Amino acid sequence: MTSIYYRRYRRKRYKKWKAFLGVGICVLFLLSVAFIWGMPNQKQPLSLVARSMFFYGGDFISLRGAEKQFPVLAEEEYDSVLVDWSIDYDPGVEGESEIPVFVRREISADQTISTTTSNLTGQPAVTVDETVRVLIYCTHTSESYADGATVLDGAAYLRDVLREQYGITAVVSETVHDSPEWYKSYANSRKTAAAMMEEYPDAQLLIDFHRDSGVSKEDCTVSLPQGDAATLLLVVGSNMTMEHPNWEENQKTAEALGTEISSVNSDILRGVRVQKGRYNQHLTKNAVLLEVGTDLNSYEEVQRGVEIAAQGIASYLQSQS
């Protein structure tokens, strides 16, 4: 009798373990599928796991506290490796904003992006200084807004406002840097920025024009008498992951520019943020990364934000002369 009961007990126990094992395998399978589906990629940028990766770059990867440092390569090696630096909003660092979501519009390398000529009159209201003072380019050229306008449209509008309202000559590069290989964006735009600086040695400000993502529209919009406007954010690179000995000079430039922008409207500027990436700002102490609005803003809202940015830039340049 004892042996019969024992065999029954063992069979029941075996069935229980078999059931637990089956459930465990199913759970692991589902987690694996969820992880693969959630990996940060261009086809599924809004995935849960993709949002947990708050910094992605060729030399530094951080996953919520799990950090891995890779050796910094020589400058000439960067074109053949993963070198792109995304804006990293680590919510655990000095109250910075939430994590960005990599949202972009697919374009081909040879595609011409339409650049607005703005809705200004075309006739400068002031005398124009033909010396180029401001250089503008877009590392993530295909970043777009809610109604399809791109950051390149915003950059062109900034150029036009500076010229027609403040007599400041600016040049915008229309080079596409983020296609077909998005991860080489900063390596590509570095060449553009260096070439622009060489061609226009008297320029006093180098602007990389971006827009944010992964934040609510409410956090990137302010109300003005003339309507809603996209907010502005100045991002400063540092030497945390790459050689950048003079990054504090860039910080001074951004802070001075931010002061002038805030004097125009105290609510328009989201802040001046120091981040881990270098963002090509090692090329000159007068380099800044300007984020105008988010992917949820309309182009009309972006234009209003750009108009305030232009007024702040004009005041900044005047203070430097």
CSV table of C-alpha atoms in Angstrom, one decimal:
chain,number,residue,atom,x,y,z
A,1,MET,CA,0.0,0.0,0.0
A,2,THR,CA,2.8,2.4,0.9
A,3,SER,CA,4.4,1.9,-2.4
A,4,ILE,CA,1.2,2.6,-4.3
A,5,TYR,CA,0.5,5.8,-2.4
A,6,TYR,CA,4.1,6.8,-2.9
A,7,ARG,CA,3.9,6.2,-6.6
A,8,ARG,CA,0.7,8.3,-6.8
A,9,TYR,CA,2.4,11.1,-4.8
A,10,ARG,CA,5.3,11.1,-7.1
A,11,ARG,CA,3.1,11.2,-10.2
A,12,LYS,CA,1.1,14.2,-8.8
A,13,ARG,CA,4.4,15.9,-7.9
A,14,TYR,CA,5.8,15.3,-11.3
A,15,LYS,CA,2.7,16.7,-13.0
A,16,LYS,CA,2.9,19.8,-10.8
A,17,TRP,CA,6.6,20.4,-11.7
A,18,LYS,CA,5.8,19.7,-15.3
A,19,ALA,CA,3.0,22.3,-15.2
A,20,PHE,CA,5.3,24.8,-13.5
A,21,LEU,CA,8.0,24.1,-16.1
A,22,GLY,CA,5.6,24.7,-19.0
A,23,VAL,CA,4.4,27.9,-17.5
A,24,GLY,CA,8.0,29.1,-17.0
A,25,ILE,CA,9.0,28.3,-20.6
A,26,CYS,CA,5.9,30.2,-21.8
A,27,VAL,CA,6.8,33.2,-19.7
A,28,LEU,CA,10.4,33.2,-20.8
A,29,PHE,CA,9.3,32.9,-24.5
A,30,LEU,CA,6.9,35.9,-24.1
A,31,LEU,CA,9.5,38.0,-22.3
A,32,SER,CA,12.0,37.2,-25.1
A,33,VAL,CA,9.5,38.2,-27.8
A,34,ALA,CA,8.7,41.4,-25.9
A,35,PHE,CA,12.3,42.3,-25.5
A,36,ILE,CA,13.1,41.7,-29.1
A,37,TRP,CA,10.0,43.7,-30.1
A,38,GLY,CA,11.0,46.4,-27.7
A,39,MET,CA,14.6,46.8,-28.8
A,40,PRO,CA,15.3,50.4,-29.9
A,41,ASN,CA,15.1,50.4,-33.7
A,42,GLN,CA,13.8,52.5,-36.5
A,43,LYS,CA,10.8,50.3,-37.2
A,44,GLN,CA,9.4,50.3,-33.6
A,45,PRO,CA,10.7,53.5,-32.0
A,46,LEU,CA,7.8,53.7,-29.5
A,47,SER,CA,8.4,50.4,-27.8
A,48,LEU,CA,8.5,50.1,-24.1
A,49,VAL,CA,12.1,48.8,-23.9
A,50,ALA,CA,13.2,51.4,-26.5
A,51,ARG,CA,12.0,54.1,-24.1
A,52,SER,CA,14.2,52.6,-21.3
A,53,MET,CA,17.3,53.2,-23.2
A,54,PHE,CA,18.1,56.8,-22.3
A,55,PHE,CA,21.4,57.2,-24.0
A,56,TYR,CA,22.7,55.6,-27.2
A,57,GLY,CA,26.0,56.2,-28.8
A,58,GLY,CA,29.1,54.7,-30.3
A,59,ASP,CA,31.2,55.1,-27.2
A,60,PHE,CA,28.7,54.9,-24.4
A,61,ILE,CA,25.6,52.9,-23.7
A,62,SER,CA,23.5,53.2,-20.6
A,63,LEU,CA,20.5,51.2,-19.7
A,64,ARG,CA,19.0,52.5,-16.5
A,65,GLY,CA,22.2,52.2,-14.5
A,66,ALA,CA,23.9,49.5,-16.4
A,67,GLU,CA,26.8,51.3,-18.1
A,68,LYS,CA,29.4,50.1,-20.4
A,69,GLN,CA,32.3,52.2,-21.5
A,70,PHE,CA,34.0,51.6,-24.8
A,71,PRO,CA,37.5,52.9,-25.8
A,72,VAL,CA,37.4,56.3,-27.5
A,73,LEU,CA,38.7,55.9,-31.0
A,74,ALA,CA,40.9,58.3,-32.9
A,75,GLU,CA,39.1,61.0,-34.8
A,76,GLU,CA,39.8,59.5,-38.2
A,77,GLU,CA,38.3,56.1,-37.2
A,78,TYR,CA,34.9,57.5,-36.5
A,79,ASP,CA,33.5,57.3,-40.0
A,80,SER,CA,33.5,53.5,-40.0
A,81,VAL,CA,32.0,52.9,-36.5
A,82,LEU,CA,28.9,53.7,-34.5
A,83,VAL,CA,29.4,57.3,-33.6
A,84,ASP,CA,26.0,58.9,-33.4
A,85,TRP,CA,25.1,60.7,-30.1
A,86,SER,CA,21.4,61.0,-29.2
A,87,ILE,CA,20.2,63.6,-26.8
A,88,ASP,CA,20.0,61.8,-23.4
A,89,TYR,CA,17.4,63.0,-20.9
A,90,ASP,CA,18.2,60.9,-17.9
A,91,PRO,CA,15.4,61.6,-15.4
A,92,GLY,CA,17.7,60.7,-12.6
A,93,VAL,CA,20.3,63.5,-13.4
A,94,GLU,CA,19.5,66.9,-12.0
A,95,GLY,CA,15.8,66.8,-12.8
A,96,GLU,CA,16.2,66.5,-16.5
A,97,SER,CA,13.3,65.7,-18.8
A,98,GLU,CA,12.0,62.3,-19.7
A,99,ILE,CA,13.5,59.8,-22.1
A,100,PRO,CA,13.5,60.7,-25.8
A,101,VAL,CA,11.8,58.4,-28.4
A,102,PHE,CA,13.7,58.1,-31.7
A,103,VAL,CA,11.1,59.1,-34.2
A,104,ARG,CA,12.1,60.0,-37.7
A,105,ARG,CA,10.9,60.1,-41.2
A,106,GLU,CA,12.5,57.7,-43.7
A,107,ILE,CA,14.2,59.6,-46.6
A,108,SER,CA,16.7,58.6,-49.2
A,109,ALA,CA,20.2,60.0,-49.3
A,110,ASP,CA,19.6,61.9,-52.5
A,111,GLN,CA,16.2,63.2,-51.6
A,112,THR,CA,15.8,66.9,-51.7
A,113,ILE,CA,14.1,68.3,-48.7
A,114,SER,CA,11.9,71.2,-49.4
A,115,THR,CA,13.1,74.3,-47.5
A,116,THR,CA,10.6,77.0,-46.7
A,117,THR,CA,11.5,80.6,-47.7
A,118,SER,CA,9.3,81.7,-44.8
A,119,ASN,CA,6.2,83.9,-45.0
A,120,LEU,CA,8.2,87.1,-44.4
A,121,THR,CA,8.1,90.0,-46.9
A,122,GLY,CA,11.5,89.3,-48.4
A,123,GLN,CA,12.5,92.9,-47.9
A,124,PRO,CA,14.8,93.4,-44.9
A,125,ALA,CA,13.4,96.0,-42.4
A,126,VAL,CA,17.0,97.0,-41.5
A,127,THR,CA,20.3,97.4,-43.1
A,128,VAL,CA,21.8,93.9,-43.7
A,129,ASP,CA,25.4,93.1,-42.7
A,130,GLU,CA,26.5,90.7,-45.5
A,131,THR,CA,29.2,89.2,-43.4
A,132,VAL,CA,28.0,85.7,-42.4
A,133,ARG,CA,27.6,85.7,-38.6
A,134,VAL,CA,25.5,82.6,-38.0
A,135,LEU,CA,26.0,79.0,-39.4
A,136,ILE,CA,23.1,76.6,-39.1
A,137,TYR,CA,23.0,72.9,-39.9
A,138,CYS,CA,20.8,69.9,-39.0
A,139,THR,CA,22.4,66.7,-37.8
A,140,HIS,CA,19.1,64.9,-37.8
A,141,THR,CA,17.9,66.5,-41.0
A,142,SER,CA,14.8,64.3,-41.4
A,143,GLU,CA,13.4,65.1,-38.0
A,144,SER,CA,9.9,66.4,-38.7
A,145,TYR,CA,7.0,68.2,-36.9
A,146,ALA,CA,3.4,67.2,-36.6
A,147,ASP,CA,2.3,68.6,-40.0
A,148,GLY,CA,5.3,67.3,-42.0
A,149,ALA,CA,7.6,70.3,-41.9
A,150,THR,CA,11.2,69.4,-41.0
A,151,VAL,CA,13.8,70.9,-38.8
A,152,LEU,CA,15.4,72.1,-42.0
A,153,ASP,CA,12.3,74.2,-42.6
A,154,GLY,CA,12.7,75.7,-39.1
A,155,ALA,CA,16.4,76.4,-39.7
A,156,ALA,CA,15.6,78.2,-43.0
A,157,TYR,CA,13.0,80.3,-41.2
A,158,LEU,CA,15.5,81.2,-38.5
A,159,ARG,CA,17.9,82.3,-41.3
A,160,ASP,CA,15.2,84.5,-42.9
A,161,VAL,CA,14.1,86.1,-39.6
A,162,LEU,CA,17.6,87.0,-38.7
A,163,ARG,CA,18.2,88.6,-42.0
A,164,GLU,CA,14.9,90.4,-42.6
A,165,GLN,CA,14.2,91.6,-39.1
A,166,TYR,CA,17.7,92.0,-37.6
A,167,GLY,CA,20.0,92.5,-40.6
A,168,ILE,CA,22.1,89.4,-39.6
A,169,THR,CA,23.3,87.1,-42.4
A,170,ALA,CA,23.0,83.4,-41.6
A,171,VAL,CA,23.8,80.4,-43.8
A,172,VAL,CA,21.9,77.1,-43.6
A,173,SER,CA,23.3,73.8,-44.9
A,174,GLU,CA,20.8,71.6,-46.6
A,175,THR,CA,23.0,68.5,-46.4
A,176,VAL,CA,21.2,65.4,-45.3
A,177,HIS,CA,23.2,63.8,-42.5
A,178,ASP,CA,21.0,61.0,-41.1
A,179,SER,CA,20.2,58.9,-44.2
A,180,PRO,CA,20.8,56.2,-45.2
A,181,GLU,CA,22.7,55.4,-42.0
A,182,TRP,CA,21.1,57.3,-39.2
A,183,TYR,CA,23.8,56.2,-36.7
A,184,LYS,CA,26.4,58.1,-38.6
A,185,SER,CA,24.6,61.4,-38.3
A,186,TYR,CA,27.1,63.2,-36.1
A,187,ALA,CA,30.1,61.9,-38.0
A,188,ASN,CA,28.5,63.3,-41.2
A,189,SER,CA,27.4,66.6,-39.7
A,190,ARG,CA,30.9,67.1,-38.2
A,191,LYS,CA,32.3,67.4,-41.7
A,192,THR,CA,29.6,69.9,-42.7
A,193,ALA,CA,30.2,72.0,-39.6
A,194,ALA,CA,33.9,72.1,-40.2
A,195,ALA,CA,33.5,73.0,-43.8
A,196,MET,CA,31.1,75.8,-43.0
A,197,MET,CA,33.5,77.2,-40.4
A,198,GLU,CA,36.3,77.1,-42.9
A,199,GLU,CA,34.3,78.9,-45.5
A,200,TYR,CA,32.9,81.5,-43.1
A,201,PRO,CA,35.7,82.3,-40.6
A,202,ASP,CA,33.9,85.4,-39.3
A,203,ALA,CA,30.9,83.5,-38.0
A,204,GLN,CA,30.1,84.0,-34.4
A,205,LEU,CA,27.6,81.2,-33.8
A,206,LEU,CA,27.4,77.6,-35.0
A,207,ILE,CA,23.9,76.2,-34.4
A,208,ASP,CA,22.8,72.5,-34.8
A,209,PHE,CA,19.0,72.8,-35.2
A,210,HIS,CA,16.9,69.9,-33.7
A,211,ARG,CA,13.5,69.2,-32.3
A,212,ASP,CA,12.7,67.1,-29.3
A,213,SER,CA,10.7,63.9,-29.0
A,214,GLY,CA,9.3,61.7,-26.2
A,215,VAL,CA,7.9,64.7,-24.3
A,216,SER,CA,4.4,65.9,-24.2
A,217,LYS,CA,3.3,68.8,-26.3
A,218,GLU,CA,2.2,70.7,-23.2
A,219,ASP,CA,5.8,70.7,-21.9
A,220,CYS,CA,7.1,72.0,-25.3
A,221,THR,CA,4.5,74.7,-25.9
A,222,VAL,CA,3.9,78.2,-24.4
A,223,SER,CA,1.0,80.6,-25.0
A,224,LEU,CA,1.8,84.0,-26.5
A,225,PRO,CA,-0.5,86.8,-27.4
A,226,GLN,CA,-0.2,85.9,-31.1
A,227,GLY,CA,-0.8,82.2,-30.4
A,228,ASP,CA,1.0,79.1,-29.1
A,229,ALA,CA,4.7,78.8,-29.6
A,230,ALA,CA,7.2,75.9,-29.5
A,231,THR,CA,9.6,76.1,-26.6
A,232,LEU,CA,13.4,76.2,-27.0
A,233,LEU,CA,16.1,74.1,-25.4
A,234,LEU,CA,19.8,74.6,-25.5
A,235,VAL,CA,22.0,71.5,-25.1
A,236,VAL,CA,25.7,71.6,-24.3
A,237,GLY,CA,28.1,68.7,-24.8
A,238,SER,CA,30.7,67.7,-22.3
A,239,ASN,CA,33.8,65.6,-21.8
A,240,MET,CA,32.1,62.7,-20.0
A,241,THR,CA,32.5,60.3,-22.8
A,242,MET,CA,34.8,61.9,-25.4
A,243,GLU,CA,37.7,64.3,-25.4
A,244,HIS,CA,36.3,67.8,-25.2
A,245,PRO,CA,38.6,69.9,-23.0
A,246,ASN,CA,36.9,73.3,-23.6
A,247,TRP,CA,33.3,72.3,-23.2
A,248,GLU,CA,32.8,74.8,-20.4
A,249,GLU,CA,33.3,77.6,-23.0
A,250,ASN,CA,30.4,76.1,-25.0
A,251,GLN,CA,28.4,76.2,-21.8
A,252,LYS,CA,29.2,79.9,-21.3
A,253,THR,CA,28.0,80.6,-24.8
A,254,ALA,CA,24.8,78.7,-24.3
A,255,GLU,CA,24.1,80.3,-21.0
A,256,ALA,CA,24.7,83.8,-22.4
A,257,LEU,CA,22.4,83.0,-25.4
A,258,GLY,CA,19.8,81.6,-23.0
A,259,THR,CA,19.9,84.8,-20.9
A,260,GLU,CA,19.1,86.8,-24.0
A,261,ILE,CA,16.3,84.5,-25.1
A,262,SER,CA,14.7,84.5,-21.6
A,263,SER,CA,14.8,88.3,-21.6
A,264,VAL,CA,12.5,88.2,-24.7
A,265,ASN,CA,10.1,85.7,-23.0
A,266,SER,CA,10.7,84.2,-19.6
A,267,ASP,CA,8.7,81.0,-20.4
A,268,ILE,CA,10.0,80.1,-23.8
A,269,LEU,CA,13.3,78.5,-22.7
A,270,ARG,CA,13.2,75.0,-21.2
A,271,GLY,CA,16.8,75.4,-20.0
A,272,VAL,CA,20.4,75.0,-20.8
A,273,ARG,CA,21.4,71.3,-20.3
A,274,VAL,CA,24.8,69.8,-20.1
A,275,GLN,CA,24.8,66.2,-21.5
A,276,LYS,CA,27.2,63.3,-21.9
A,277,GLY,CA,27.6,63.5,-25.7
A,278,ARG,CA,30.0,65.9,-27.5
A,279,TYR,CA,27.6,66.9,-30.3
A,280,ASN,CA,30.5,68.2,-32.5
A,281,GLN,CA,30.8,71.2,-30.1
A,282,HIS,CA,34.5,70.6,-29.8
A,283,LEU,CA,34.9,72.3,-33.2
A,284,THR,CA,34.4,75.8,-31.7
A,285,LYS,CA,33.5,77.4,-28.3
A,286,ASN,CA,30.6,79.2,-30.1
A,287,ALA,CA,28.7,76.0,-30.9
A,288,VAL,CA,25.2,75.3,-29.5
A,289,LEU,CA,22.6,72.6,-30.1
A,290,LEU,CA,19.2,74.3,-30.3
A,291,GLU,CA,16.0,72.2,-29.9
A,292,VAL,CA,12.8,73.9,-31.1
A,293,GLY,CA,9.6,72.2,-30.0
A,294,THR,CA,8.8,68.5,-30.3
A,295,ASP,CA,7.5,66.2,-33.0
A,296,LEU,CA,4.0,67.1,-31.7
A,297,ASN,CA,4.3,70.8,-32.4
A,298,SER,CA,2.9,72.4,-35.6
A,299,TYR,CA,5.2,74.3,-37.9
A,300,GLU,CA,3.3,77.5,-37.1
A,301,GLU,CA,4.1,77.0,-33.4
A,302,VAL,CA,7.7,76.3,-34.4
A,303,GLN,CA,7.9,79.6,-36.4
A,304,ARG,CA,6.7,81.6,-33.3
A,305,GLY,CA,9.4,79.9,-31.2
A,306,VAL,CA,12.0,80.6,-33.9
A,307,GLU,CA,11.1,84.3,-33.9
A,308,ILE,CA,11.9,84.6,-30.2
A,309,ALA,CA,15.1,82.6,-30.7
A,310,ALA,CA,16.1,85.0,-33.5
A,311,GLN,CA,15.5,88.0,-31.3
A,312,GLY,CA,17.7,86.4,-28.5
A,313,ILE,CA,20.4,85.5,-31.0
A,314,ALA,CA,20.4,89.1,-32.3
A,315,SER,CA,20.8,90.4,-28.8
A,316,TYR,CA,23.6,87.9,-28.0
A,317,LEU,CA,25.6,88.8,-31.1
A,318,GLN,CA,25.2,92.5,-30.3
A,319,SER,CA,26.5,91.8,-26.8
A,320,GLN,CA,29.6,90.1,-28.3
A,321,SER,CA,30.5,92.9,-30.7
